[in-house]
XYZ file of N, CA, C and O in Angstrom:
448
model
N 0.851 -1.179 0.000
C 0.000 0.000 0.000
C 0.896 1.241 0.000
O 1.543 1.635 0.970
N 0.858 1.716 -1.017
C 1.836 3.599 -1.816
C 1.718 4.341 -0.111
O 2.642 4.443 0.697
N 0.585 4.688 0.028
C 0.287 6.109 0.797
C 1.069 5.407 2.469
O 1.568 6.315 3.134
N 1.177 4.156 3.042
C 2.284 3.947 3.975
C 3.126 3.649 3.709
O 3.532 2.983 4.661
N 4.181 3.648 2.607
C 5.092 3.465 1.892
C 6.395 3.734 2.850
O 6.843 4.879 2.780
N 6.881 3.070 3.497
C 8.708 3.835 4.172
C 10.051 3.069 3.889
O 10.241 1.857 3.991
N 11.038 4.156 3.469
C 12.033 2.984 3.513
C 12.463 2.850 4.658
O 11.928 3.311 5.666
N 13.718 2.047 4.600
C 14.211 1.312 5.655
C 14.305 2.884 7.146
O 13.649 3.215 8.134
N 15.994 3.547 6.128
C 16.092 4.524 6.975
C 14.614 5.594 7.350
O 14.901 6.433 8.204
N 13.634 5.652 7.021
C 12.353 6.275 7.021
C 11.942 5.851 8.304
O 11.654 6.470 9.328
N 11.992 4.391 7.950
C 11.332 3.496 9.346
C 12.090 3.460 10.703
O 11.509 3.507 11.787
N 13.649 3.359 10.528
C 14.395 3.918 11.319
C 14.311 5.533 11.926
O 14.973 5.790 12.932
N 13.648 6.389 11.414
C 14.082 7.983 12.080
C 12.794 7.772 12.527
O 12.630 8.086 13.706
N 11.693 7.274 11.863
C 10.193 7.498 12.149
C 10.057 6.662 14.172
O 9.355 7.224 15.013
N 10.671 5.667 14.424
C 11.061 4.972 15.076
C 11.753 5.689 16.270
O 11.320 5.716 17.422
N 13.115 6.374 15.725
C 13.886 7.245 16.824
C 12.704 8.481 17.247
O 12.460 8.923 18.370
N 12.070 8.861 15.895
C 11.475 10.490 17.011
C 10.427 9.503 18.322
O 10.254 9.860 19.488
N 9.863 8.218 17.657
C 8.859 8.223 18.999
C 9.421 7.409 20.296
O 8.726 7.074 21.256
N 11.026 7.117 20.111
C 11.613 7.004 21.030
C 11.790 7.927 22.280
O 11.573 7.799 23.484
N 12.472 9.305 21.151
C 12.743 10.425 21.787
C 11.376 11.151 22.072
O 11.388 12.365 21.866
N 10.336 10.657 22.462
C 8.719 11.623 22.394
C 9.714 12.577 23.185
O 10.565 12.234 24.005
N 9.307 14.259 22.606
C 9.324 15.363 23.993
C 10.272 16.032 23.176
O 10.090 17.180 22.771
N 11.388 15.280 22.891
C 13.048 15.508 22.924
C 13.675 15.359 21.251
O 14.855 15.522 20.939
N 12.414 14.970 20.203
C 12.693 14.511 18.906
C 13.356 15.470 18.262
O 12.661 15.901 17.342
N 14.723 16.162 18.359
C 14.902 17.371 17.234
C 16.248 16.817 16.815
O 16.848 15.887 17.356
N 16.666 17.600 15.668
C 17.715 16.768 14.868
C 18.913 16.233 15.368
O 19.090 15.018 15.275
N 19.827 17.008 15.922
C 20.952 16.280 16.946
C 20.425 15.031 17.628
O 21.140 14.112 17.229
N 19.765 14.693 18.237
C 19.144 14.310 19.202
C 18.905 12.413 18.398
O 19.352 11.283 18.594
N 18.023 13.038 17.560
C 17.865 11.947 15.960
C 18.980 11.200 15.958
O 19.233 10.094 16.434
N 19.781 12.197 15.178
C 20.819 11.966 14.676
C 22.112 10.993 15.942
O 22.655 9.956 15.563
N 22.261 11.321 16.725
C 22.928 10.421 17.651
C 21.844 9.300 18.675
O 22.108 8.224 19.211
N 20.716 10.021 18.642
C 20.120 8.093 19.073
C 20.345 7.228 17.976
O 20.475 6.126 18.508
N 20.470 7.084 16.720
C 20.277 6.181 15.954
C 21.740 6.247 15.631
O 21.857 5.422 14.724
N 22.883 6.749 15.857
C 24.149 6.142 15.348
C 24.426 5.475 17.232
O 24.965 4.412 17.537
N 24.060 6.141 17.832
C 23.971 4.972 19.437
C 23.420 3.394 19.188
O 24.010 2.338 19.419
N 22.273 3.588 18.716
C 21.762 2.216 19.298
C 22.207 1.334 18.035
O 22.219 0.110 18.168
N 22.590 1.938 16.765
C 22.408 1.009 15.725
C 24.139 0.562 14.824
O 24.554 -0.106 13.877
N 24.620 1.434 15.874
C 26.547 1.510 15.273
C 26.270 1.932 13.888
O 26.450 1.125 12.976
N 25.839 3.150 13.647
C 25.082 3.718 12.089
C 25.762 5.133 11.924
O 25.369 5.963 12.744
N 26.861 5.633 10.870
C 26.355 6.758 11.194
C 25.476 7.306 10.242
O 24.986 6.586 9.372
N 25.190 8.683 10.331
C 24.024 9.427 9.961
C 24.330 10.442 9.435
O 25.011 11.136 10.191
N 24.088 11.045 8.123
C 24.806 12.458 7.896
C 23.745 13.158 8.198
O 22.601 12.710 8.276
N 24.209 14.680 8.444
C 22.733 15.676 8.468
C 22.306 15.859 7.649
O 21.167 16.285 7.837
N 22.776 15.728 5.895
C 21.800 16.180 4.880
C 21.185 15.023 4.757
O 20.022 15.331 4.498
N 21.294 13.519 4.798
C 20.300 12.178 4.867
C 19.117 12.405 6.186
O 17.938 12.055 6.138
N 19.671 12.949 7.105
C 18.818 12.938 8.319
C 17.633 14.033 7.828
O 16.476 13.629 7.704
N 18.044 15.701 7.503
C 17.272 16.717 6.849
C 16.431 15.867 6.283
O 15.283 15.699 6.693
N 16.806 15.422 5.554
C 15.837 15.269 3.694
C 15.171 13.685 4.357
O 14.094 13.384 3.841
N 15.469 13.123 4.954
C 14.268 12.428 5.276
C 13.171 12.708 6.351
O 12.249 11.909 6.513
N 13.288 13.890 7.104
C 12.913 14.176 8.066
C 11.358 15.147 7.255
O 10.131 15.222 7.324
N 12.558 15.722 6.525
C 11.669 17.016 5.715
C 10.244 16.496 4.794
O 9.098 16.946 4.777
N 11.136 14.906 3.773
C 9.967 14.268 3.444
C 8.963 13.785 4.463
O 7.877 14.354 4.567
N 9.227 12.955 5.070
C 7.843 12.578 6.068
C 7.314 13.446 6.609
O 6.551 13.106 7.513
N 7.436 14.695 6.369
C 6.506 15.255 7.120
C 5.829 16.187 5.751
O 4.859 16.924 5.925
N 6.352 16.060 4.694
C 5.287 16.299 3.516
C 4.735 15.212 3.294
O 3.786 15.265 2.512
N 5.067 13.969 3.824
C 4.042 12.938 3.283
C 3.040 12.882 4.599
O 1.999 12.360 4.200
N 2.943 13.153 5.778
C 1.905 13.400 6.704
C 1.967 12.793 7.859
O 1.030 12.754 8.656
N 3.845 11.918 8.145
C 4.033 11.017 8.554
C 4.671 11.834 10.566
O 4.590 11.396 11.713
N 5.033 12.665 10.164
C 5.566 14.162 11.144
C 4.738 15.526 10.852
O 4.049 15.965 9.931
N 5.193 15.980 12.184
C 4.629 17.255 12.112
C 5.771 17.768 12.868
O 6.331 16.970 13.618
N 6.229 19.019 12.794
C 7.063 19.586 13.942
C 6.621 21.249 14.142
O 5.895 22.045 13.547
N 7.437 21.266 15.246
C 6.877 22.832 16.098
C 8.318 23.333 16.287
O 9.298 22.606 16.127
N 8.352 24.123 16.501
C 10.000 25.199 16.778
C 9.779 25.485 18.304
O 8.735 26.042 18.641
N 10.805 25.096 19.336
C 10.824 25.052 20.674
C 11.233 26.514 20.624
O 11.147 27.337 19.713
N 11.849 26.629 22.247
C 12.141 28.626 22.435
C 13.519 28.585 22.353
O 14.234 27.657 22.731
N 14.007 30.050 21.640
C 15.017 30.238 21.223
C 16.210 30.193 22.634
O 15.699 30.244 23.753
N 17.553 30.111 22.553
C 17.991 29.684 24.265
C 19.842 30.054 23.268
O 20.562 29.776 22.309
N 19.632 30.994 24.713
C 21.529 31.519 24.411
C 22.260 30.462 23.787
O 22.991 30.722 22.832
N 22.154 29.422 24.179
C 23.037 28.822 23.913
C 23.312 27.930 23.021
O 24.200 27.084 23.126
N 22.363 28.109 21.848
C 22.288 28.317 20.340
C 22.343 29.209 19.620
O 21.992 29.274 18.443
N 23.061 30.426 20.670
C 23.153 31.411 19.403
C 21.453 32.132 19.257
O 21.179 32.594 18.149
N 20.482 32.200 20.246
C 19.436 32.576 19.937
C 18.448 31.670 18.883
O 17.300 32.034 18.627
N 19.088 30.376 18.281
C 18.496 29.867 17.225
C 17.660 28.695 17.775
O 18.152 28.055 18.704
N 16.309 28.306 17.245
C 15.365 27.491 18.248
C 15.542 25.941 17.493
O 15.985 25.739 16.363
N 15.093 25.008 18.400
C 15.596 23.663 17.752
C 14.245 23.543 17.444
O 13.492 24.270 18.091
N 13.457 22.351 16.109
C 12.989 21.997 15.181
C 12.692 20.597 16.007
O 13.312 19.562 15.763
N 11.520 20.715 17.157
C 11.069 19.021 17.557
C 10.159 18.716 16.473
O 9.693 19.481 15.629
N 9.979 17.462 16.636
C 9.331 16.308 15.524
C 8.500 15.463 16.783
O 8.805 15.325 17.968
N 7.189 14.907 15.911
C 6.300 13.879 16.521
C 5.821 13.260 15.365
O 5.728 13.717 14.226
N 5.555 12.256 15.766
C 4.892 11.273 15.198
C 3.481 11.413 15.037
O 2.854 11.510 16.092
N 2.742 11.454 13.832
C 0.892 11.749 13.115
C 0.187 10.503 13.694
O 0.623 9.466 14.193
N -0.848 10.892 13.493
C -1.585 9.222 13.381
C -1.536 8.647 12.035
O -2.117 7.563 11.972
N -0.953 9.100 10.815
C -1.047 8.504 9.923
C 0.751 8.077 9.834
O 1.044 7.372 8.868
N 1.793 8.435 10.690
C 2.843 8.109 10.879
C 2.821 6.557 12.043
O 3.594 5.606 12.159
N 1.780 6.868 12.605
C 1.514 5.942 13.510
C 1.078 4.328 12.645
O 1.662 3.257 12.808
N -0.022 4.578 11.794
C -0.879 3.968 10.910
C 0.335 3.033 9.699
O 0.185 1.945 9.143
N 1.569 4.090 9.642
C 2.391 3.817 8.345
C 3.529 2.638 9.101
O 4.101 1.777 8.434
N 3.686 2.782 10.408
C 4.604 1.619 11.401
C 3.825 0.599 11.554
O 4.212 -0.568 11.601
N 2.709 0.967 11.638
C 1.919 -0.287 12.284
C 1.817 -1.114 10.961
O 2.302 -2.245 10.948
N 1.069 -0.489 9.592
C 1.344 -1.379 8.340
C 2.732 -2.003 8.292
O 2.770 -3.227 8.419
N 4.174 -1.180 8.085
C 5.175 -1.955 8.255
C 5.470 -2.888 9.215
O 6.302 -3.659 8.735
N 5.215 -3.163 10.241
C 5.328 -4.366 11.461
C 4.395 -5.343 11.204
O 4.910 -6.421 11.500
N 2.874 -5.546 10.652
C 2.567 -6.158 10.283
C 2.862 -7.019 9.145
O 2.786 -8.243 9.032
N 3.230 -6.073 8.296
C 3.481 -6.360 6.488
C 4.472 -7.884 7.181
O 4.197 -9.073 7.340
N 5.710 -7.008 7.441
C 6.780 -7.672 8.193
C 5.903 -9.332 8.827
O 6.012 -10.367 8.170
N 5.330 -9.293 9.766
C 5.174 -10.386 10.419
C 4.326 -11.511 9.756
O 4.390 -12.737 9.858
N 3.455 -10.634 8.997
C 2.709 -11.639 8.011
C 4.134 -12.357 7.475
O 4.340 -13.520 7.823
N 5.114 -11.667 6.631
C 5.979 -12.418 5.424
C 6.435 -13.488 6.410
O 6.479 -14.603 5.890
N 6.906 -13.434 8.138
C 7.662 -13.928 8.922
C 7.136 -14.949 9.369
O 7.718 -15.901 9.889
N 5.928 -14.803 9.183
C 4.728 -16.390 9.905
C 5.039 -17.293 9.091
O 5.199 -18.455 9.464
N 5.210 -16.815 7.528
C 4.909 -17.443 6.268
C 6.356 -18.371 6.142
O 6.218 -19.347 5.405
N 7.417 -18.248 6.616
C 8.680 -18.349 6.133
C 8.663 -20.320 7.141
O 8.488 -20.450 8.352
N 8.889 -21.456 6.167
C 8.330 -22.840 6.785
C 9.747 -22.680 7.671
O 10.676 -21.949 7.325
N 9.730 -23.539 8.925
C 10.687 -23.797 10.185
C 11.879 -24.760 9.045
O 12.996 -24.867 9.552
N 11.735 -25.419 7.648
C 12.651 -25.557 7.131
C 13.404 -24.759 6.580
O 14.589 -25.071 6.463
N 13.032 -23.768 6.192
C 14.058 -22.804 5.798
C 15.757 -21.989 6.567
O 16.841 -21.519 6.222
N 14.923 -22.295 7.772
C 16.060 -22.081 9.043
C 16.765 -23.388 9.435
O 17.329 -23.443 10.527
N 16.766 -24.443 8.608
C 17.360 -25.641 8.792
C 18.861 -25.469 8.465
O 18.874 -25.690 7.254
N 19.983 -25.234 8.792
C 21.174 -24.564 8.112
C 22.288 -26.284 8.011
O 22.356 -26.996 9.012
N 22.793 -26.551 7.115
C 23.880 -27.478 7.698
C 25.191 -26.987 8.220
O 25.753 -25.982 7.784
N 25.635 -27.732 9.154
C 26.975 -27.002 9.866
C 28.098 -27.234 8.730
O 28.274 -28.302 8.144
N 28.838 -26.028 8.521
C 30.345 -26.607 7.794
C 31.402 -27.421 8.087
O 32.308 -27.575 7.268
């Protein structure tokens, strides 16, 4: 189904902001997911996927208060939609359906 469509890294950031609920803004992103996943992350991959999901309806974000110690400049939190919500839940399913399907022979491996 097109309209929940995510890739991998999609499903990964979509994942970190509702980790980080409260706290989702780009730094923040950007080093939970090279933490937990030994990944790194550039900021223009992190931007531009951040920027899409939330033209596709998957985020929304708000601009927190500006604070000396950015230079006056305000950080950019992110949350998760209900149709961002709707687009994980299709992927975890999609996922578990293919995973039910897969016969207990297939994981039969011979030792070398």
């Amino acid at each position: 189904m097109k309209k929940y469509q995510l890739g991998e890294f999609e499903e990964l950031v979509l994942l970190t902001v509702g980790v980080l609920y409260g706290e989702a803004y780009g730094v923040a992103i950007k080093e939970e997911i090279e933490k937990r996943h030994d990944r790194k992350v550039s900021v223009g991959a992190l931007q531009s996927a951040l920027r899409r999901m939330e033209e596709k309806g998957f985020l929304e974000s708000e601009f927190g208060e500006a604070t000396k110690a950015r230079g006056g400049k305000r950080k950019r939190y992110f949350k998760i939609t209900a149709h961002g919500k709707n687009a994980l839940d299709h992927n975890i399913q999609t996922r578990l359906e293919l995973w039910n399907q897969i016969p207990d022979v297939a994981f039969q491996f011979k030792l070398c």
